[in-house]
Coordinates of C-alpha atoms and ligand atoms in Angstrom, one line a residue:
X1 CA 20.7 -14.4 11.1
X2 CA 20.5 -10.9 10.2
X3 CA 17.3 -8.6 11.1
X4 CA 16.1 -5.5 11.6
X5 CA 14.5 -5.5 15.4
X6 CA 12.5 -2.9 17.4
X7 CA 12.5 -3.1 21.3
X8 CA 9.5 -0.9 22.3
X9 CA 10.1 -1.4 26.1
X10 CA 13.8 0.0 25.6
X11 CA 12.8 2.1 23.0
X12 CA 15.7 0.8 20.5
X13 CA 16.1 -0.3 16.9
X14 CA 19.2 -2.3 16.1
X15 CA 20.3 -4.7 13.3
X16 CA 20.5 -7.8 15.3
X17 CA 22.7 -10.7 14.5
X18 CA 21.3 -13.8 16.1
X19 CA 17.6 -13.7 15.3
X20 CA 17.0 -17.5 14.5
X21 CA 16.8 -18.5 11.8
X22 CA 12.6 -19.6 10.8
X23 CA 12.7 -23.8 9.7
X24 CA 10.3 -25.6 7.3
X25 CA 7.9 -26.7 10.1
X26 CA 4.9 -27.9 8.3
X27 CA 4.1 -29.7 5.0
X28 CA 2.4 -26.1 3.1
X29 CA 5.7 -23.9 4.2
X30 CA 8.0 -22.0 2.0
X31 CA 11.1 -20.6 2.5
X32 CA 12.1 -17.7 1.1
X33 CA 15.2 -16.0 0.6
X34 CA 14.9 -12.4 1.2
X35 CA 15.6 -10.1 -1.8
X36 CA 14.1 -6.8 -1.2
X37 CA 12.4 -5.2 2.1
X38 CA 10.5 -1.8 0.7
X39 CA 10.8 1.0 3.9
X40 CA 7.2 2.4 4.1
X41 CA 5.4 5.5 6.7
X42 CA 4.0 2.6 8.7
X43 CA 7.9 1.4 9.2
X44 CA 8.6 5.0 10.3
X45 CA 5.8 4.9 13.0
X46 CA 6.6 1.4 14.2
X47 CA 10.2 3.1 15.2
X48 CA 8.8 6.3 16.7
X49 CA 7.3 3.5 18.7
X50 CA 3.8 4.8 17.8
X51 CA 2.5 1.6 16.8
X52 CA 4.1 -1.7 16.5
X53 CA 4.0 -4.9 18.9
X54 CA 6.4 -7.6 19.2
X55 CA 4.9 -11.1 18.8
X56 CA 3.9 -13.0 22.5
X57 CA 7.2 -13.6 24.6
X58 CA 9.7 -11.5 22.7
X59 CA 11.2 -8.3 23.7
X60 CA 11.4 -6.8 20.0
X61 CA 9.7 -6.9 16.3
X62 CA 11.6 -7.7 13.4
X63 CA 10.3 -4.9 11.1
X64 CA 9.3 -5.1 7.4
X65 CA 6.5 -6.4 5.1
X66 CA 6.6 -4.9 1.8
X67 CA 8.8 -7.5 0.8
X68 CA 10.3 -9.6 -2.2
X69 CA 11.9 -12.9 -1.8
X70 CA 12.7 -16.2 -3.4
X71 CA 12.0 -19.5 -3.0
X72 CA 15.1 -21.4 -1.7
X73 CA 12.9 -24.7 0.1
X74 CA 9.0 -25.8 0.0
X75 CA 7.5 -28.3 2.3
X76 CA 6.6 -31.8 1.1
X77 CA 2.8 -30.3 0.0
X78 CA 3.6 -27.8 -2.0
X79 CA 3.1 -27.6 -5.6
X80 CA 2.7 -23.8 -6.0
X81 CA 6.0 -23.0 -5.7
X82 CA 9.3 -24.5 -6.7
X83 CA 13.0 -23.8 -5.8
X84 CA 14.3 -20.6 -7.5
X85 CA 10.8 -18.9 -8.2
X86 CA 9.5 -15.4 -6.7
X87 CA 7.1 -14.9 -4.4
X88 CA 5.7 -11.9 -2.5
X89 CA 4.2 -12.6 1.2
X90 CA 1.1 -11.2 2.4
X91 CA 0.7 -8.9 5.7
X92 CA -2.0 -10.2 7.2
X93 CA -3.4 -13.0 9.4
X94 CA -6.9 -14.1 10.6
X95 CA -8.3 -13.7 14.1
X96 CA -9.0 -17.0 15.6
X97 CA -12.7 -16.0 17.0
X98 CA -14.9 -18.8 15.0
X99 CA -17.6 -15.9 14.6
X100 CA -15.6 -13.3 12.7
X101 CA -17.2 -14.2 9.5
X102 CA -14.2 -12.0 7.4
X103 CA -11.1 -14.0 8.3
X104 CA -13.1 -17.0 8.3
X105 CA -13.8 -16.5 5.0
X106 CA -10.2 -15.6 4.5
X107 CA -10.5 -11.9 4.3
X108 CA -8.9 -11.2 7.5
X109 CA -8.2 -7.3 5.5
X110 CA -11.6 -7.0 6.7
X111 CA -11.2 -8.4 10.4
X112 CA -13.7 -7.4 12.2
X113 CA -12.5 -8.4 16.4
X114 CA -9.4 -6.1 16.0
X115 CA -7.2 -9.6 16.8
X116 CA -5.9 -10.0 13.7
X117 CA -1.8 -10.2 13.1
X118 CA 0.6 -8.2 10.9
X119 CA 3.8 -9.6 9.8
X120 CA 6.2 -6.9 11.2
X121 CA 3.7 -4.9 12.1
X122 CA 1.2 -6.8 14.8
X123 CA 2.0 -9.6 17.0
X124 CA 4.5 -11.2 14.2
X125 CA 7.9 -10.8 13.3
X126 CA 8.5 -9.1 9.9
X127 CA 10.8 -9.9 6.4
X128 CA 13.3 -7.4 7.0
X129 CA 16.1 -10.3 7.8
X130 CA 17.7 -12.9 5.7
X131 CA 15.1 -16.0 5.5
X132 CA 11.5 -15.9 5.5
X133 CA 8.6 -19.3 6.1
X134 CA 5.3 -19.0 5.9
X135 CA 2.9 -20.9 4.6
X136 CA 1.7 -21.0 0.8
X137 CA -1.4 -19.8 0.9
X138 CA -0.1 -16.0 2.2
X139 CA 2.1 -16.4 -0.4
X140 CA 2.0 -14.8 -4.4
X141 CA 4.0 -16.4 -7.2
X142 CA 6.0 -13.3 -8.9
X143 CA 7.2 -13.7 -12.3
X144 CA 10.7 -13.5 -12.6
X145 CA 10.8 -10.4 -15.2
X146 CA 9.8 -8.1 -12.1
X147 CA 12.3 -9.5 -9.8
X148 CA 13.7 -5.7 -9.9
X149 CA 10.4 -4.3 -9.6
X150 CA 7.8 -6.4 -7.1
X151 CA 8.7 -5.2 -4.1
X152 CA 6.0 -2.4 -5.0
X153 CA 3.4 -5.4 -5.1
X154 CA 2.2 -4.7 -1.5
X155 CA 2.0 -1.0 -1.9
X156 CA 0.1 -1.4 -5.0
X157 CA -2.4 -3.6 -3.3
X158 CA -3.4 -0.8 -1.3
X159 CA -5.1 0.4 -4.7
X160 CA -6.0 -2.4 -5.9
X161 CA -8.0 -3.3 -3.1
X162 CA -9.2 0.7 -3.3
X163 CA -10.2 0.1 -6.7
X164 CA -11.6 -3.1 -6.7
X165 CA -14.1 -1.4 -4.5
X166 CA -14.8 1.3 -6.2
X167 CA -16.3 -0.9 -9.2
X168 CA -18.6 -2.1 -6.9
X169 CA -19.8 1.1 -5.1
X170 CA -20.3 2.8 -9.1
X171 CA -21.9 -0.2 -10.1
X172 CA -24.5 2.2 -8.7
X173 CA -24.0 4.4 -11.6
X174 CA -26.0 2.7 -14.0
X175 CA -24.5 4.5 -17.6
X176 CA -21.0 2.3 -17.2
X177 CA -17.9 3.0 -15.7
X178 CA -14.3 4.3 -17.1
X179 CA -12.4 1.2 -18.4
X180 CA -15.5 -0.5 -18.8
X181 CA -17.2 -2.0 -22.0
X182 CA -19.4 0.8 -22.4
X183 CA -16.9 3.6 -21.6
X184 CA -18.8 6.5 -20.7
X185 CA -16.1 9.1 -21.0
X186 CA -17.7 12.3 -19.7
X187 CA -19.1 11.1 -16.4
X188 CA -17.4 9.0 -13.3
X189 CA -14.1 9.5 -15.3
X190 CA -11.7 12.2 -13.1
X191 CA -9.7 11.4 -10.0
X192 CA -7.4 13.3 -7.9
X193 CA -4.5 11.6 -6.0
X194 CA -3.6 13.4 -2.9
X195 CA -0.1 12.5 -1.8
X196 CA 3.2 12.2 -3.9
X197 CA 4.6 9.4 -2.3
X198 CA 4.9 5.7 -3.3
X199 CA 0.8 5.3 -2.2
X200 CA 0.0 8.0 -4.5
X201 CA 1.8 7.5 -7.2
X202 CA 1.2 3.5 -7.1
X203 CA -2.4 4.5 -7.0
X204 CA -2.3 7.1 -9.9
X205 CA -0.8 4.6 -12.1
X206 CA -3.9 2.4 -11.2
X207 CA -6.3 4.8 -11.9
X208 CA -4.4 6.1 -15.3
X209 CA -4.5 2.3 -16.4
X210 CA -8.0 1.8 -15.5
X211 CA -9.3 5.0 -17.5
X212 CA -9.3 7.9 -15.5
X213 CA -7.9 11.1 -16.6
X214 CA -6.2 11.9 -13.4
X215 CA -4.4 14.2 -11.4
X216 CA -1.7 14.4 -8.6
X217 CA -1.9 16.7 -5.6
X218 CA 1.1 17.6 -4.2
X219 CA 3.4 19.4 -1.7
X220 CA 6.9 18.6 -4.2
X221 CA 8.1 21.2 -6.1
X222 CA 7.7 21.3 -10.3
X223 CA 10.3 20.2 -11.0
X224 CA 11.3 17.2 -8.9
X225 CA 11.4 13.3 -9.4
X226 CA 7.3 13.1 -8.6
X227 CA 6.4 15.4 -10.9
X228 CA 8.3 14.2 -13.5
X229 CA 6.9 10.4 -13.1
X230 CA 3.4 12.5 -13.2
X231 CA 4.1 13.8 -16.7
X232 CA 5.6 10.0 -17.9
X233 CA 2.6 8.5 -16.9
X234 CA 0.5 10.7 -18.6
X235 CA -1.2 12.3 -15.2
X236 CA -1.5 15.9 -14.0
X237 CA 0.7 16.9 -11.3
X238 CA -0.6 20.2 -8.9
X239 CA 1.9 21.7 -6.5
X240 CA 0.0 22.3 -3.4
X241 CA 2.5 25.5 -3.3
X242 CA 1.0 27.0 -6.0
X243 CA -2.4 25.7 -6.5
X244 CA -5.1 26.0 -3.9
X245 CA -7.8 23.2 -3.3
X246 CA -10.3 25.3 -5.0
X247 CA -7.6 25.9 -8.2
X248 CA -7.3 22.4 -8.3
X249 CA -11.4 21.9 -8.3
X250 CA -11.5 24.6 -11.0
X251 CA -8.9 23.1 -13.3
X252 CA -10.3 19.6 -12.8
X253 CA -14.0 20.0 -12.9
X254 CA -16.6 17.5 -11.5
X255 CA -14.3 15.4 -9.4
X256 CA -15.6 11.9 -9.6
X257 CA -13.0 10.3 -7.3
X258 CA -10.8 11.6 -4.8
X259 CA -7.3 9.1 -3.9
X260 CA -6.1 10.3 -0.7
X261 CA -2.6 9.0 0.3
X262 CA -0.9 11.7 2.6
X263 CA -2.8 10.8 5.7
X264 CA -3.0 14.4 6.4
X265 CA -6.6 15.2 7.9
X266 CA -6.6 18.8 7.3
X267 CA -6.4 18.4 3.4
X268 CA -8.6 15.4 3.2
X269 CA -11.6 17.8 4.8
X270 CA -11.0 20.8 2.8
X271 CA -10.6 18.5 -0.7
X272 CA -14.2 16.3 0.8
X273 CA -15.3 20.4 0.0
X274 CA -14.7 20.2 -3.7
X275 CA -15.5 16.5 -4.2
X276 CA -18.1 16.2 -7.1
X277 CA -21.7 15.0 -7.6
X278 CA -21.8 11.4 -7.2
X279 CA -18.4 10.8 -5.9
X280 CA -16.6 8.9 -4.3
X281 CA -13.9 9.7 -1.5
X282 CA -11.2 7.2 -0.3
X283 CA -8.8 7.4 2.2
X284 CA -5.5 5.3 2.5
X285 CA -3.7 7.1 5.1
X286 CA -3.6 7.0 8.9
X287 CA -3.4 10.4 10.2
X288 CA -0.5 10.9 13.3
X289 CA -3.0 12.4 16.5
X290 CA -2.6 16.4 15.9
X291 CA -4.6 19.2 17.5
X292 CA -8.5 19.1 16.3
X293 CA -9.4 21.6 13.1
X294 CA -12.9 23.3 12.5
X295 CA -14.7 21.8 9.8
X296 CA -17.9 22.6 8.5
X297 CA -20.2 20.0 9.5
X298 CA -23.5 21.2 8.0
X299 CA -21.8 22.4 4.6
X300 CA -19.9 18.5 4.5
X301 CA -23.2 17.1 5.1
X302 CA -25.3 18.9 2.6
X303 CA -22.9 17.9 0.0
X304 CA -23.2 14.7 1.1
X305 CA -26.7 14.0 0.8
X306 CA -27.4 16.5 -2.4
X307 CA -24.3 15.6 -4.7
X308 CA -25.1 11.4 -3.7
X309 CA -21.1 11.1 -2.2
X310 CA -19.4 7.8 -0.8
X311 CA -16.6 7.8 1.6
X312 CA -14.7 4.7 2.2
X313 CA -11.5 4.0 4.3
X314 CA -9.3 1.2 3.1
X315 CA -6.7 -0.6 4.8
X316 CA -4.8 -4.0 3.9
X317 CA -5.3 -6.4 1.2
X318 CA -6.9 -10.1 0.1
X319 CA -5.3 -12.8 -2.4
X320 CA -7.3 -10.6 -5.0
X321 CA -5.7 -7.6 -4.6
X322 CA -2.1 -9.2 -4.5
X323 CA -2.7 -10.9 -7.9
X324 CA -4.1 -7.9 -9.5
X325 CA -0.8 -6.0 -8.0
X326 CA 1.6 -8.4 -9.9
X327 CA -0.1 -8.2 -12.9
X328 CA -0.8 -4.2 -13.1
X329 CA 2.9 -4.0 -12.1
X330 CA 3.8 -5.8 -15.5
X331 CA 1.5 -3.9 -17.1
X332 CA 3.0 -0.6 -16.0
X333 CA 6.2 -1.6 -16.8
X334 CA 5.0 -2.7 -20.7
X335 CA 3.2 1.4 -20.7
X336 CA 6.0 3.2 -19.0
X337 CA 9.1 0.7 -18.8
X338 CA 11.3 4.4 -18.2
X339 CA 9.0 5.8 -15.6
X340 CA 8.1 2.7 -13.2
X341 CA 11.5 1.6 -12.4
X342 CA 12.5 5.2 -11.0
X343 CA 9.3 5.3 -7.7
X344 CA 12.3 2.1 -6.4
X345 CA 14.7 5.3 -5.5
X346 CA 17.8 3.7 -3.6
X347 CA 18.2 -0.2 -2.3
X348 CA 20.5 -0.2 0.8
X349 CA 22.6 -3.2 2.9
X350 CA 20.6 -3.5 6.1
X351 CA 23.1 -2.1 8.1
X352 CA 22.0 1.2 6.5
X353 CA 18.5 0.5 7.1
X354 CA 18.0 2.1 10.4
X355 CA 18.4 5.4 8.4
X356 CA 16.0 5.0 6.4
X357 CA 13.2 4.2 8.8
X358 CA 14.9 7.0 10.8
X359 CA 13.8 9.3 7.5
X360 CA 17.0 10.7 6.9
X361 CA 17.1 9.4 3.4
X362 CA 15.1 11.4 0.9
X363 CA 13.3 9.8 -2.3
X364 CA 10.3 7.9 -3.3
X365 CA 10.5 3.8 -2.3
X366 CA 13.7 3.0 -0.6
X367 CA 15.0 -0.9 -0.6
X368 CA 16.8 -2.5 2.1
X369 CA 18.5 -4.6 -0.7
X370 CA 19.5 -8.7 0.6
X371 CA 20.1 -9.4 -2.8
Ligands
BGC1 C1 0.4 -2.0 5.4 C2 -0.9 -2.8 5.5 C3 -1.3 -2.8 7.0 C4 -1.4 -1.4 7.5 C5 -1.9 -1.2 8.9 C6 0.2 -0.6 5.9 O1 1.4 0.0 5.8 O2 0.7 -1.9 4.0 O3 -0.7 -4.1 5.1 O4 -2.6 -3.5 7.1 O5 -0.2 -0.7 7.3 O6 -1.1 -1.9 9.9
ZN2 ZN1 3.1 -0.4 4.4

């Protein structure tokens, strides 16, 4: 069958036409039929040949996990899933060291050994190709009114998992939370999203539907297609061209929460500057290796300690964070059904796909479309 295959020894990425083709091989597997495969920064690294290894004994990776697909076959123990339905598949694998109490528990998005697997990322071939099997439990049941839309669920469970954090670490705050029963309103209630692209606007959308008056920090122009989904979902948008960090701190105020999704170093460390009193800073993206920059240690640090600020990298995603996904996503659609279907910019035949993970396609999410 059809797939999308990098060979890092040869430093190639073709569409390959005989990848086999992945058979029901155990009583919990389900066979998908690929819909959508969503083209993500990670994808672009993975063929720069940054990152990205092929699984034991083959010469390439079939690419892709943001992914979409339907059920076409389920093993003889499944009762989750049925023939026809939707289901997304997660990333992630467990180590198999018996003392890594996180995948053991099944949280393997908190591995702690490093030995872990990625679907199409680490040590396991990927979804962007015609047929999928894994087995059940990495699977999500997708309702089939967001069969246009849930190839977003993975990147959304980026900030879910964020977010789903972030409860507990201003559980700390003991007045009540934005959102919450006891909706505080003035305090623990602003957020800035660094980052424009699907991350960042996935994760605005999150923080707009879970109370927080937010804003979106950006290096697009006003007008452009991320400023205007800004507006429709009722959030701020700042062009980095014409607003400087410190604007942006003096339009906003106390900034209780900080989104970052560029994975741009520089502006995280001069934002952490303007961060408010008790908040919180997260970072989603994974900066490329450029020259050092000169940061203020002693001024970061003061603010640390004096204004009570958290900072939390987040990477990957548990079954929580994937059921959360698929039901914000129909939740978005209900609040903004004009705005949310416009972050899916193009869908493309796979033969096209090496362009876009080559980034000569502009726009927000782009689809390799099996459909
Ligand atoms: C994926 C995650 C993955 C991470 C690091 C991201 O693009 O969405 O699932 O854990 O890359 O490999
Ligand atoms: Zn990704």
């Amino acid at each position: 069958m059809k797939a999308v295959a990098v060979f890092p020894d040869t430093k190639q990425v073709k569409v390959i036409t005989d990848h086999p083709e992945p058979k029901i091989s155990a009583p919990t597997d389900v066979k998908l039929r690929m819909i959508d495969v969503g083209v993500c920064g990670t994808d672009k690294e993975i063929v720069r040949f940054d990152y990205g290894t092929p699984p034991p004994g083959s010469p390439y990776l079939v690419i892709g996990h943001e992914s979409l697909g339907e059920v076409i076959e389920t093993g003889s123990a499944v009762q989750k899933f049925k023939k026809g339905d939707l289901a997304v598949v997660m990333v992630r694998r467990p180590c198999d060291h018996p003392d890594c109490v996180a995948c053991r528990a099944g949280r393997q998005d908190f591995c702690y050994t490093g030995d872990f697997t990625e679907r199409g990322i680490k040590g396991r071939h990927g979804f962007m190709t015609e047929y999928v099997v894994d087995d059940q439990k990495y699977m999500n049941l997708v309702p089939a009114e967001l069969r246009d839309l849930a190839v977003l669920v993975e990147p959304l469970t980026i900030a879910q998992k964020a977010v789903e954090q972030l409860w507990q670490v201003q559980s700390r705050l003991p007045w009540g939370l934005p959102g919450g029963p006891d909706k505080a309103g003035r305090y623990m209630h602003k957020a800035l999203v660094l980052g424009a692209g699907p991350v960042g606007l996935l994760g605005a959308m999150t923080l707009v539907k879970a109370g927080f008056a937010t804003w979106v920090y950006s290096k697009n122009p006003v007008p452009s297609p991320q400023s205007d989904f800004c507006k429709s979902i009722g959030a701020t948008f700042l062009a980095a061209d014409s607003t400087s960090v410190a604007d942006a701190a003096g339009i906003i105020g106390n900034i209780d929460l900080v989104y970052e999704a560029v994975g741009a170093s520089s502006l995280a460390f001069e934002v952490i500057r303007v961060l408010g009193t008790n908040g919180v800073f997260i970072f989603t993206g994974v900066p490329g290796r450029k020259a050092p920059i000169q940061v203020d240690t002693d001024v970061l640090m003061r603010d640390f300690v004096l204004k009570n600020q958290i900072f939390y990298g987040t990477v990957n995603a548990g079954k929580q964070a994937f059921e959360d996904a698929i039901s914000d996503l129909a939740e978005f659609r209900r609040r903004w059904p004009d705005a949310v279907p416009r972050l899916i910019t193009g869908r493309f035949k796979i033969e096209q796909a090496i362009d876009l993970l080559t980034g000569k396609v502009d726009g927000i999410k782009n689809v390799v479309s099996l459909r």
